Tab-separated table of C-alpha atoms in Angstrom:
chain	number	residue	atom	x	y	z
A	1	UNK	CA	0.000	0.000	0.000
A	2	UNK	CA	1.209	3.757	-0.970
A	3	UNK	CA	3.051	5.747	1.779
A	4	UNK	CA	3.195	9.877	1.086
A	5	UNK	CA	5.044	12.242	2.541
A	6	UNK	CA	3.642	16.426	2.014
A	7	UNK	CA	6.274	18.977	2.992
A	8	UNK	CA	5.307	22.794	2.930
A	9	UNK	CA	8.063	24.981	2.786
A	10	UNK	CA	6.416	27.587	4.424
A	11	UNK	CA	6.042	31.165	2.292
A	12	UNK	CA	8.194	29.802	-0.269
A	13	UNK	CA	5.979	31.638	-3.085
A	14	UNK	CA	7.139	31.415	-7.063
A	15	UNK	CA	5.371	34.579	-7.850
A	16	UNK	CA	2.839	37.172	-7.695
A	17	UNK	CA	-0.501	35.404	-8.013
A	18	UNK	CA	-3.117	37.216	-9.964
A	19	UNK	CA	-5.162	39.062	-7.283
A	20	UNK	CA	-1.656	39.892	-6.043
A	21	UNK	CA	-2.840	43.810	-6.653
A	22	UNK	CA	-5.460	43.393	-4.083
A	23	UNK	CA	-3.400	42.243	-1.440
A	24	UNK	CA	-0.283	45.349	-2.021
A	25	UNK	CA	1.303	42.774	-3.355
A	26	UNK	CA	1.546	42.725	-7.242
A	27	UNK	CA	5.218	42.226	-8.541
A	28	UNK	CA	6.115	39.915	-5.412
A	29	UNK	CA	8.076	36.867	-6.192
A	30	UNK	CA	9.696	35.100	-3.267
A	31	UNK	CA	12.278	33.021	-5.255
A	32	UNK	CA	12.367	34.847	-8.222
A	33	UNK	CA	13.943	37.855	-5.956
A	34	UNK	CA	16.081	35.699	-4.090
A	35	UNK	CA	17.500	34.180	-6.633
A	36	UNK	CA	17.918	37.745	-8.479
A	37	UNK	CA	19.504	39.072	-5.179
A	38	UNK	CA	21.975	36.445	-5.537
A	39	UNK	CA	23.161	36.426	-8.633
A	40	UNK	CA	23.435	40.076	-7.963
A	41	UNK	CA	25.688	39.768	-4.638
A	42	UNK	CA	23.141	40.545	-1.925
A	43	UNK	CA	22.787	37.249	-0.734
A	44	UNK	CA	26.225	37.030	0.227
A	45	UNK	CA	26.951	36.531	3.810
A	46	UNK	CA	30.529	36.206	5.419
A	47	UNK	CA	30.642	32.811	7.001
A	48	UNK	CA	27.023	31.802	5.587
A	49	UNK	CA	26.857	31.542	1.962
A	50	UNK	CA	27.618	33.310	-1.048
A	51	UNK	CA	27.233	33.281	-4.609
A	52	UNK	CA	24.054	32.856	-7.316
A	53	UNK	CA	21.590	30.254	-5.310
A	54	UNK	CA	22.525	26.843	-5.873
A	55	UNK	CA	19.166	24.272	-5.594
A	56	UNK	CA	20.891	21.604	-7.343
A	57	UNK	CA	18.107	18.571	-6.366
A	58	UNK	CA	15.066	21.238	-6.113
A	59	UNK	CA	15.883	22.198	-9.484
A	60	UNK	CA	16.449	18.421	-10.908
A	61	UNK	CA	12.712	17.866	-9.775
A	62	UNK	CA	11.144	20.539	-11.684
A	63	UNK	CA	11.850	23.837	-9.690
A	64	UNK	CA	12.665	25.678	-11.574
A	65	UNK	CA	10.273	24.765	-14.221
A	66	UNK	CA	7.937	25.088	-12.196
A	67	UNK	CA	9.001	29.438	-11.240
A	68	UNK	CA	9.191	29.548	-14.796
A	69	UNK	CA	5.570	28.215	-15.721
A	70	UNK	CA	4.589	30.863	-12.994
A	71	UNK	CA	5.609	34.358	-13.943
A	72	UNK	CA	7.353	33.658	-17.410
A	73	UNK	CA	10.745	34.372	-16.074
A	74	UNK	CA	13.676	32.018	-15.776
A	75	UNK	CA	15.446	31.682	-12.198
A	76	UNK	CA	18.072	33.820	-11.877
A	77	UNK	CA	21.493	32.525	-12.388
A	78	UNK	CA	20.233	28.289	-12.275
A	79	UNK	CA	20.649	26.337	-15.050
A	80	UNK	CA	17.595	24.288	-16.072
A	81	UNK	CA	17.990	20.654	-17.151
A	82	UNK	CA	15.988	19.768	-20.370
A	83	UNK	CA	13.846	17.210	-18.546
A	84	UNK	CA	12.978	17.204	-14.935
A	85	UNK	CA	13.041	14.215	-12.641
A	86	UNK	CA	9.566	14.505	-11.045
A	87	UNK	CA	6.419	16.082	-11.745
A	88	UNK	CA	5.943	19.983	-11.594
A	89	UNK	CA	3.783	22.436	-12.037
A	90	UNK	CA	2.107	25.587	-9.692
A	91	UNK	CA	-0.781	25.892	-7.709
A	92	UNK	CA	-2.899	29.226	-7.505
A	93	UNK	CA	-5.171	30.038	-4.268
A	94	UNK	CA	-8.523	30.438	-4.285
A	95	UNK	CA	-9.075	30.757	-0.513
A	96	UNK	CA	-9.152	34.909	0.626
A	97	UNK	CA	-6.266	35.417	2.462
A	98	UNK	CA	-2.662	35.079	2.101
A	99	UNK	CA	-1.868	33.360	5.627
A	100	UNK	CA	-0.148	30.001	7.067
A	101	UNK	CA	-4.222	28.247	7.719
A	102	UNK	CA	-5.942	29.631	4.649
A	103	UNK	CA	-3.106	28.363	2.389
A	104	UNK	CA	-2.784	24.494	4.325
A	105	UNK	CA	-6.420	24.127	4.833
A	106	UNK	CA	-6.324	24.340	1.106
A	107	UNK	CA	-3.404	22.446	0.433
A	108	UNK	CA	-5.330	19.796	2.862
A	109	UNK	CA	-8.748	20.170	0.241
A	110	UNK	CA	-10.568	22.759	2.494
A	111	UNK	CA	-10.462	25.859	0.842
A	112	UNK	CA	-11.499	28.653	2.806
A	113	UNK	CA	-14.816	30.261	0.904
A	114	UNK	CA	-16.050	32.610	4.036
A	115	UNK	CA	-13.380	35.770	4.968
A	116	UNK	CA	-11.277	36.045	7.538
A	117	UNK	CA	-11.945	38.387	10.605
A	118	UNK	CA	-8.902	41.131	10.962
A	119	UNK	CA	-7.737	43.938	12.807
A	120	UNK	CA	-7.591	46.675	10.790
A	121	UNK	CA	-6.018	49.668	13.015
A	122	UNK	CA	-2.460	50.162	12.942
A	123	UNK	CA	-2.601	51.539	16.212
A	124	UNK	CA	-5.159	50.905	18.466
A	125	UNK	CA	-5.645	47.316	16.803
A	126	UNK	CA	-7.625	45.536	19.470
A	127	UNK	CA	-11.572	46.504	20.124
A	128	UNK	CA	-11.985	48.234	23.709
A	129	UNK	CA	-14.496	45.132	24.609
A	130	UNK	CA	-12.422	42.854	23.689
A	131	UNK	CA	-9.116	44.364	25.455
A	132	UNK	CA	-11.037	44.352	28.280
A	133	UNK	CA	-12.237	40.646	28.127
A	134	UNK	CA	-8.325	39.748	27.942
A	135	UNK	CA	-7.832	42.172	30.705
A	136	UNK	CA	-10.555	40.865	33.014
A	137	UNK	CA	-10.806	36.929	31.924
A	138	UNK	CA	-6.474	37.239	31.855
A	139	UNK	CA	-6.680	38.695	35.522
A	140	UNK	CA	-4.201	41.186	34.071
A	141	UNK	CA	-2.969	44.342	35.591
A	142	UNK	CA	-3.550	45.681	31.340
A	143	UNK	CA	-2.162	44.688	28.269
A	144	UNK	CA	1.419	46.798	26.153
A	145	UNK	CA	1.451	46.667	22.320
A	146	UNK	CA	-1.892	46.832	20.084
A	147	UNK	CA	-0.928	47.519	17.271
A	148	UNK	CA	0.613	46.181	13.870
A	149	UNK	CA	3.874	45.294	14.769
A	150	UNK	CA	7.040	42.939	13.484
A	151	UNK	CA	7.146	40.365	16.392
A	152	UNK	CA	10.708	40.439	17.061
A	153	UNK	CA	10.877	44.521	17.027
A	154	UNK	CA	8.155	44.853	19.606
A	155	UNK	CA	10.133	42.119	22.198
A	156	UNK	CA	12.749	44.481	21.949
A	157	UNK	CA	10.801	47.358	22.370
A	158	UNK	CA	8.439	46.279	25.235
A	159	UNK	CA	10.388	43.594	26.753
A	160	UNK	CA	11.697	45.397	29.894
A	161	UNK	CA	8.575	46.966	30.688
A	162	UNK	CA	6.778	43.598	30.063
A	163	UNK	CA	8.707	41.927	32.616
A	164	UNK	CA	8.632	45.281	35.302
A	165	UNK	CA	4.857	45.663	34.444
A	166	UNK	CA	3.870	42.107	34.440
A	167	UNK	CA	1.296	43.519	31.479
A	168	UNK	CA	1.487	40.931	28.157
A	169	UNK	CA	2.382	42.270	24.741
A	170	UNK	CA	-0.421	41.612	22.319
A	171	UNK	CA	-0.141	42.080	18.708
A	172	UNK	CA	-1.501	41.973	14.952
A	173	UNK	CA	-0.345	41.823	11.655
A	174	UNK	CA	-2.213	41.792	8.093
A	175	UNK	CA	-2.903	38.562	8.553
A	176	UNK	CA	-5.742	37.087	10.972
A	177	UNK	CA	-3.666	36.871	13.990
A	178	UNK	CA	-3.262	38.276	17.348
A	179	UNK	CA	-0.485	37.340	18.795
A	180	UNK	CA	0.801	37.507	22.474
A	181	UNK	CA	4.649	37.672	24.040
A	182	UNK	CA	5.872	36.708	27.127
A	183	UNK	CA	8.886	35.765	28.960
A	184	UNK	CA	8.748	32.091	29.774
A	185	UNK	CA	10.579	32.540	33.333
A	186	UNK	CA	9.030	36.061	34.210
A	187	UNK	CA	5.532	35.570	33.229
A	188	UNK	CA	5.490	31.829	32.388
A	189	UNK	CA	5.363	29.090	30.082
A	190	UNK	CA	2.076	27.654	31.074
A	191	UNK	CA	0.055	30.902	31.918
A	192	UNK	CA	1.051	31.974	28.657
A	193	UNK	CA	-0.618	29.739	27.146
A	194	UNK	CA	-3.338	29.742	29.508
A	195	UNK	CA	-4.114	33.174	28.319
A	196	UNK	CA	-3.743	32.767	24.794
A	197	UNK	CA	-6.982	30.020	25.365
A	198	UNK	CA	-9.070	32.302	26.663
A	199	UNK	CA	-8.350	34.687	24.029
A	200	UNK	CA	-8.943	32.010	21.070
A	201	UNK	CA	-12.388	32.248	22.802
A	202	UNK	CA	-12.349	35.683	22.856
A	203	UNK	CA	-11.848	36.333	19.324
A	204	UNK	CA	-13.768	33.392	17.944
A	205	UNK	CA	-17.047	35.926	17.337
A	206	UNK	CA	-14.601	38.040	15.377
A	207	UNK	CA	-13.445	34.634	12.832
A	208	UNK	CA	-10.004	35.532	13.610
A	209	UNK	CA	-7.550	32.574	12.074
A	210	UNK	CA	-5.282	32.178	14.814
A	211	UNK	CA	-4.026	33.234	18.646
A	212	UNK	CA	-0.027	32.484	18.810
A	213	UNK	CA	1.769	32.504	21.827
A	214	UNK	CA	5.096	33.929	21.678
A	215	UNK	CA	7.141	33.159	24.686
A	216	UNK	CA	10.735	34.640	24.892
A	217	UNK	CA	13.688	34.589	27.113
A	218	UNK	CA	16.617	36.953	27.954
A	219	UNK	CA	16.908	40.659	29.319
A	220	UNK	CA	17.861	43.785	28.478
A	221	UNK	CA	21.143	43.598	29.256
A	222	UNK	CA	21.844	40.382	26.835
A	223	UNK	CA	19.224	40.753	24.655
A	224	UNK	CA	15.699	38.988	24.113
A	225	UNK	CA	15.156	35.795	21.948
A	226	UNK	CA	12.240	34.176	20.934
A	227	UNK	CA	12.145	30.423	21.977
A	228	UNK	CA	10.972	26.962	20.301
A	229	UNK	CA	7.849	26.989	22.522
A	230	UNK	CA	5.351	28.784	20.274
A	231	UNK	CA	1.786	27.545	20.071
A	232	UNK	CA	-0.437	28.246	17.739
A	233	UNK	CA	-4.488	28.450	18.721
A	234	UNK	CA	-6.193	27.831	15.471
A	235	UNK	CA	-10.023	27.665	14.599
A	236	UNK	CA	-10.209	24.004	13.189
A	237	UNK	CA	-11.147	23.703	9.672
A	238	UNK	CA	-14.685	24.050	8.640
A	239	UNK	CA	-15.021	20.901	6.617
A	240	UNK	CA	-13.067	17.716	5.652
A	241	UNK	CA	-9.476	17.211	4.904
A	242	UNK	CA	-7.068	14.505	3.997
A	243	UNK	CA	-6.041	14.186	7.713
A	244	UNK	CA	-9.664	13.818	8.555
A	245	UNK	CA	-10.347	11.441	5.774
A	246	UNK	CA	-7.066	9.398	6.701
A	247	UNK	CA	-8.194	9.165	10.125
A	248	UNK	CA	-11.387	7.906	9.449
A	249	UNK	CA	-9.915	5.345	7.838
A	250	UNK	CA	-7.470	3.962	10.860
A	251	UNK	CA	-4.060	4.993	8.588
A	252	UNK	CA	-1.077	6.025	10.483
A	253	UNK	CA	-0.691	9.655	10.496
A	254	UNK	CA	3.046	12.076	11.506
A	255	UNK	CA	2.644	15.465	11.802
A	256	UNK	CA	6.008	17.601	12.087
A	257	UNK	CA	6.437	21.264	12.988
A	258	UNK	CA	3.539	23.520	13.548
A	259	UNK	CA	1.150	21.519	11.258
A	260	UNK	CA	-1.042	20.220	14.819
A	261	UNK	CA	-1.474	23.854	15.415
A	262	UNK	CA	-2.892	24.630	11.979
A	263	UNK	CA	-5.378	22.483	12.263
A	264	UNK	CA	-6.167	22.847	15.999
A	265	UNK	CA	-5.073	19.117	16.871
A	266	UNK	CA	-7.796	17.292	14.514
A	267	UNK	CA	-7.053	14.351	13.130
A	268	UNK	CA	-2.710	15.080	13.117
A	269	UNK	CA	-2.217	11.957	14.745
A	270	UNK	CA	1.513	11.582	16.099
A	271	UNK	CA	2.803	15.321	16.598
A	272	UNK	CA	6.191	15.992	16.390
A	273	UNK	CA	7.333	19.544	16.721
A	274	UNK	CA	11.257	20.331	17.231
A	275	UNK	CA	13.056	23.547	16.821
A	276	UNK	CA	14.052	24.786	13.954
A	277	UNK	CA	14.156	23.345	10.003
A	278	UNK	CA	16.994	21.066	10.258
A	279	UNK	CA	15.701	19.367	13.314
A	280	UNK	CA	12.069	19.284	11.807
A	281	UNK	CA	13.710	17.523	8.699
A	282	UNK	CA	15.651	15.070	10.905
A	283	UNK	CA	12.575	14.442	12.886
A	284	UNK	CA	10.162	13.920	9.329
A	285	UNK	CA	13.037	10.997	8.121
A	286	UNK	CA	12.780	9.126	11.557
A	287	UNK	CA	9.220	9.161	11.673
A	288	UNK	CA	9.123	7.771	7.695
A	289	UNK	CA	11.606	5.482	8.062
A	290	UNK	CA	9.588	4.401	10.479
A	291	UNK	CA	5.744	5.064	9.068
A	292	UNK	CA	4.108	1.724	7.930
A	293	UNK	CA	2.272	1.574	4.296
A	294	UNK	CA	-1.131	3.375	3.684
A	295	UNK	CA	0.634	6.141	6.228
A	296	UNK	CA	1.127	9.934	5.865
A	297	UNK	CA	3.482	12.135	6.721
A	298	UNK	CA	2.368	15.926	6.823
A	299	UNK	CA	5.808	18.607	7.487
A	300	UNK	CA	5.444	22.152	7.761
A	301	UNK	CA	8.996	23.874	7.831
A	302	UNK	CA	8.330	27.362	9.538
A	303	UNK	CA	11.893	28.551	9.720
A	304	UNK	CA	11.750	29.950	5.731
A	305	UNK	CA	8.755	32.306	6.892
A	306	UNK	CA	9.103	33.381	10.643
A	307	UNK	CA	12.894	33.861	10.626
A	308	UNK	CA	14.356	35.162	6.764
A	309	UNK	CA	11.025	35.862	5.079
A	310	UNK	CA	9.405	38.420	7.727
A	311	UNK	CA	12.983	39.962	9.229
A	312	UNK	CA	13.766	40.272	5.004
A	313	UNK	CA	16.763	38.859	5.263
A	314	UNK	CA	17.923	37.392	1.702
A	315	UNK	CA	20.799	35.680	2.957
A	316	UNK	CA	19.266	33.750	5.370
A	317	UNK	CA	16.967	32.269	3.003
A	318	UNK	CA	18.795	31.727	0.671
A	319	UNK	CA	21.178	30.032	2.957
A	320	UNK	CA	17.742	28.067	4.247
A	321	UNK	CA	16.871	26.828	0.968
A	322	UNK	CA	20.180	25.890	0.078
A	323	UNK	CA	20.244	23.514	3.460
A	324	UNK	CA	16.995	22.228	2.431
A	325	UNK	CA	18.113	20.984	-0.688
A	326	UNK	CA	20.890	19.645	0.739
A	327	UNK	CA	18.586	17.354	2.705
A	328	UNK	CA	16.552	15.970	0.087
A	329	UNK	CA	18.747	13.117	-1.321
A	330	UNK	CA	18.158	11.681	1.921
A	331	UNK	CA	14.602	11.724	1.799
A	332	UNK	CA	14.902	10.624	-2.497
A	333	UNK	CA	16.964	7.108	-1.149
A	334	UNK	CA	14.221	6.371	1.392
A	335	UNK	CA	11.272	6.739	-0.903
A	336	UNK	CA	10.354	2.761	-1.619
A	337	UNK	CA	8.235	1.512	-4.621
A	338	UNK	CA	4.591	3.091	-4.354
A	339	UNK	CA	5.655	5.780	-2.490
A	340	UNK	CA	5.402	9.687	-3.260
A	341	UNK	CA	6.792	12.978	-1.429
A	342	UNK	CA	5.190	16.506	-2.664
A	343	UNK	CA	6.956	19.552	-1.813
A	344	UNK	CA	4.702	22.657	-2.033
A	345	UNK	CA	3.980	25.774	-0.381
A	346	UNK	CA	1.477	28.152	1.783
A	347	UNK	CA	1.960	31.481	0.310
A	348	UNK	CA	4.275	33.772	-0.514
A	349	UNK	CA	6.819	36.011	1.827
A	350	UNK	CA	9.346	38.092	-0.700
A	351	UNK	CA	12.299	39.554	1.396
A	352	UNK	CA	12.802	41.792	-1.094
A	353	UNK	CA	9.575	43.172	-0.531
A	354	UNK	CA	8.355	46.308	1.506
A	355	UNK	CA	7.219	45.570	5.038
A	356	UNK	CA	7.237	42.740	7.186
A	357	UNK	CA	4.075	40.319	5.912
A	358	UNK	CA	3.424	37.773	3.467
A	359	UNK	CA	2.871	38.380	0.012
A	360	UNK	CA	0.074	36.890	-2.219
A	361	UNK	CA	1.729	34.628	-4.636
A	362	UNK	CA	1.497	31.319	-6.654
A	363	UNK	CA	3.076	28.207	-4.972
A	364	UNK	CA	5.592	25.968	-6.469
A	365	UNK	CA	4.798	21.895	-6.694
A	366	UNK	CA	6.559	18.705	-6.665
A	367	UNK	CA	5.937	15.223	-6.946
A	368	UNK	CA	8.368	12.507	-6.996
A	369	UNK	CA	8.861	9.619	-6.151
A	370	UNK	CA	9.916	5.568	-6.967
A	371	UNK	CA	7.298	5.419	-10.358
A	372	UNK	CA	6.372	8.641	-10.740
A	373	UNK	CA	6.561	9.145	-14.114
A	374	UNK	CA	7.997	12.909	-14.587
A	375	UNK	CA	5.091	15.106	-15.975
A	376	UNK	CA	4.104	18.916	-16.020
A	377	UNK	CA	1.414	19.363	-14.145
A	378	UNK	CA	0.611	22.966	-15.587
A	379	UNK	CA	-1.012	25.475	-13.475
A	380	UNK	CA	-3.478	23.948	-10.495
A	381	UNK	CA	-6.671	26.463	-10.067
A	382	UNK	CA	-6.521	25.051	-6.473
A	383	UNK	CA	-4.374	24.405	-4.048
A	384	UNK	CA	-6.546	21.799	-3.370
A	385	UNK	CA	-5.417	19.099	-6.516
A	386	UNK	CA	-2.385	18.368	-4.252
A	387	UNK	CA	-5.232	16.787	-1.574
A	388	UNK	CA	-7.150	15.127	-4.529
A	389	UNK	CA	-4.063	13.774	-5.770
A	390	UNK	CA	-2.917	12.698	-2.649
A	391	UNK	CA	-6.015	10.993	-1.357
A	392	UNK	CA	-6.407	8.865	-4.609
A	393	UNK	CA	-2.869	8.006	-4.524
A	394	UNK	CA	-3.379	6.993	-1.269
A	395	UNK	CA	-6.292	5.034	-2.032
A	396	UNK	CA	-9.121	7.163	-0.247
A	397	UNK	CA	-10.259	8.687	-3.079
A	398	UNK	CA	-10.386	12.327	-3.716
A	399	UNK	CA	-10.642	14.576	-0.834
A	400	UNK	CA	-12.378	18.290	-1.753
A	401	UNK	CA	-13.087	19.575	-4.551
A	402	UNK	CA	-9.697	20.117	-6.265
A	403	UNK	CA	-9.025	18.029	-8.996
A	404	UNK	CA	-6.763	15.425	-9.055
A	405	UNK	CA	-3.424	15.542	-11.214
């Protein structure tokens, strides 16, 4: 029985999507400009990496291709082979939004039709009611932040009064997010968390996609640092998806990185959530070695998005995708006969771009695997083909209403 393995390289976009406009985002192209940057010396970093960007395996299995079939552009300085190894092609999002659940609910065949709930305000995000629900249900002495604000800016900006104050530091973004900061050892770890249920409560009326908690340690002296222990509080999806349908069926299910949070702990099985990409790679090879047949792996890697693609920081992800790639021949020699790994994305975050959010864009994807005969698969109206494919390849059938490659 087919095994599959689905890792999202999280806001690793191949260009603008159409409705890019909408979203301030038209002209955004995550790896387009990366690879640009690089072949023009900005992604050189002393000690990291330097050089154009060199995907040698992505780019064997259709990457490349795939960027090209996208915008119409060729990647910057990476020489295409004349035949790819696996299957490739792009997917375009229908769901509204341009954030972490709207784009794997899709991915997962639950497309998003209703919109999400935001906060608006640059300053002044949070409404007075519900600021004073947090207050009051939080038994806090008041809340420091609300506003629109670049998570690890804000630390640095509120941390010491944070900790003298005992007051959280609550934040938004243009996505559907509030997110709250704390230091694990001043505030703690637990009450953190604590408070960030009550607030999924809170803000459930309001159809706002997620409540993360951001704990942090360090002072002001050496300097504050975000920690491995974020939790995301998600609303679950509104209707079926492959994990649910898997489930159903009694087939062994791994979930790696933040990919229980996304879909508030429903139907993601064995949850495994280290720190960091490497680790999270490491982690998704133990659990296939180990994951019988009819089983699914699911692997979100976070580190593209929360630590090179919002601080816009070219090197770094470069450098990321480089160590990715490095990674995959691993995962290629494991693959046995019926088996199939799929490498896509959520959405797009260009480091090149203006501000600190995600952009709207197309996603790249890839299909490989022991007979997988290589294939474009052209542009995909949905992101929701890959769960189509997936679940008939799996032998559940189709699962929403994408349509299966």
């Amino acid at each position: 029985m087919a095994r599959a393995i689905l890792i999202v390289l999280d806001s690793v976009g191949c260009g603008g999507a159409e409705d890019a406009a909408a979203y301030g985002d038209a002209g955004s192209d995550t790896l387009g400009h990366i690879a640009r940057a690089c072949t023009e010396g900005h992604g050189d970093r002393e000690g990291l990496r330097q050089g154009p960007l060199t995907l040698p395996n992505l780019v064997r299995l259709g990457l490349a291709h795939a960027c090209e079939a996208s915008t119409g552009r060729p990647l910057a300085g990476v020489e295409m082979p004349a035949a790819p190894e696996g299957r490739w092609g792009y997917g375009v999002e229908i769901s509204q939004g341009k954030d972490t659940p709207s784009g794997h609910w899709e991915i997962a065949g639950c497309p998003v039709s209703l919109p999400w709930g935001y906060f608006t305000e640059l300053e002044n995000s949070f409404p007075p009611e519900l600021v004073a629900g947090i207050v009051k249900e939080g038994a806090l002495p008041g809340i420091l932040g609300d506003r629109h604000a670049s998570g690890i800016a804000i630390i640095e900006e509120l941390g010491e009064e944070h900790i003298r104050t005992g007051k959280p530091i609550c934040y938004t973004s243009v996505d559907s997010v509030l997110q709250i900061a704390a230091h694990e050892e001043h505030f703690g770890l637990e009450r953190l968390y604590a408070l960030c249920k009550t607030v999924r409560r809170l803000v459930d009326p309001l159809r706002i996609g997620r409540v993360i908690a951001r704990p942090f340690v360090g002072s002001v002296e050496e300097g504050f640092t975000r920690t491995g222990n974020r939790k995301d509080f998600a609303i679950p999806p509104p209707a079926e998806t492959i994990l649910d349908r898997l489930t159903a069926q009694g087939r062994k299910i791994v979930t790696v990185g933040k990919i229980g949070d996304i879909f508030a702990h429903r139907a993601t099985g064995e949850e495994i959530k280290p720190f960091g990409n490497h680790a999270m790679m490491e982690a998704a090879l133990a659990a296939w070695d180990e994951l019988p047949d009819g089983g699914f792996c699911f692997v979100n890697l976070v580190d593209f998005d929360t630590e090179f693609g919002h601080r816009r920081d070219v090197p770094g992800y470069a450098a990321a995708l480089e160590a990715f790639d490095r990674q995959l021949p691993r995962l290629e020699a494991m693959l046995r006969p019926g088996d199939i790994a799929v490498i896509t994305a959520d959405h797009g975050n260009d480091p090149t771009w203006r501000g600190t959010d995600h952009t709207r864009e197309h996603v790249p994807i890839l299909a490989f695997g022991p007979g997988i005969t290589p294939q474009p698969l052209g542009r995909r109206e949905s992101f929701a083909d890959i769960a189509a494919s997936l679940g008939v390849f799996l032998g559940i059938g189709p699962v929403g209403p994408g349509r299966a490659w």
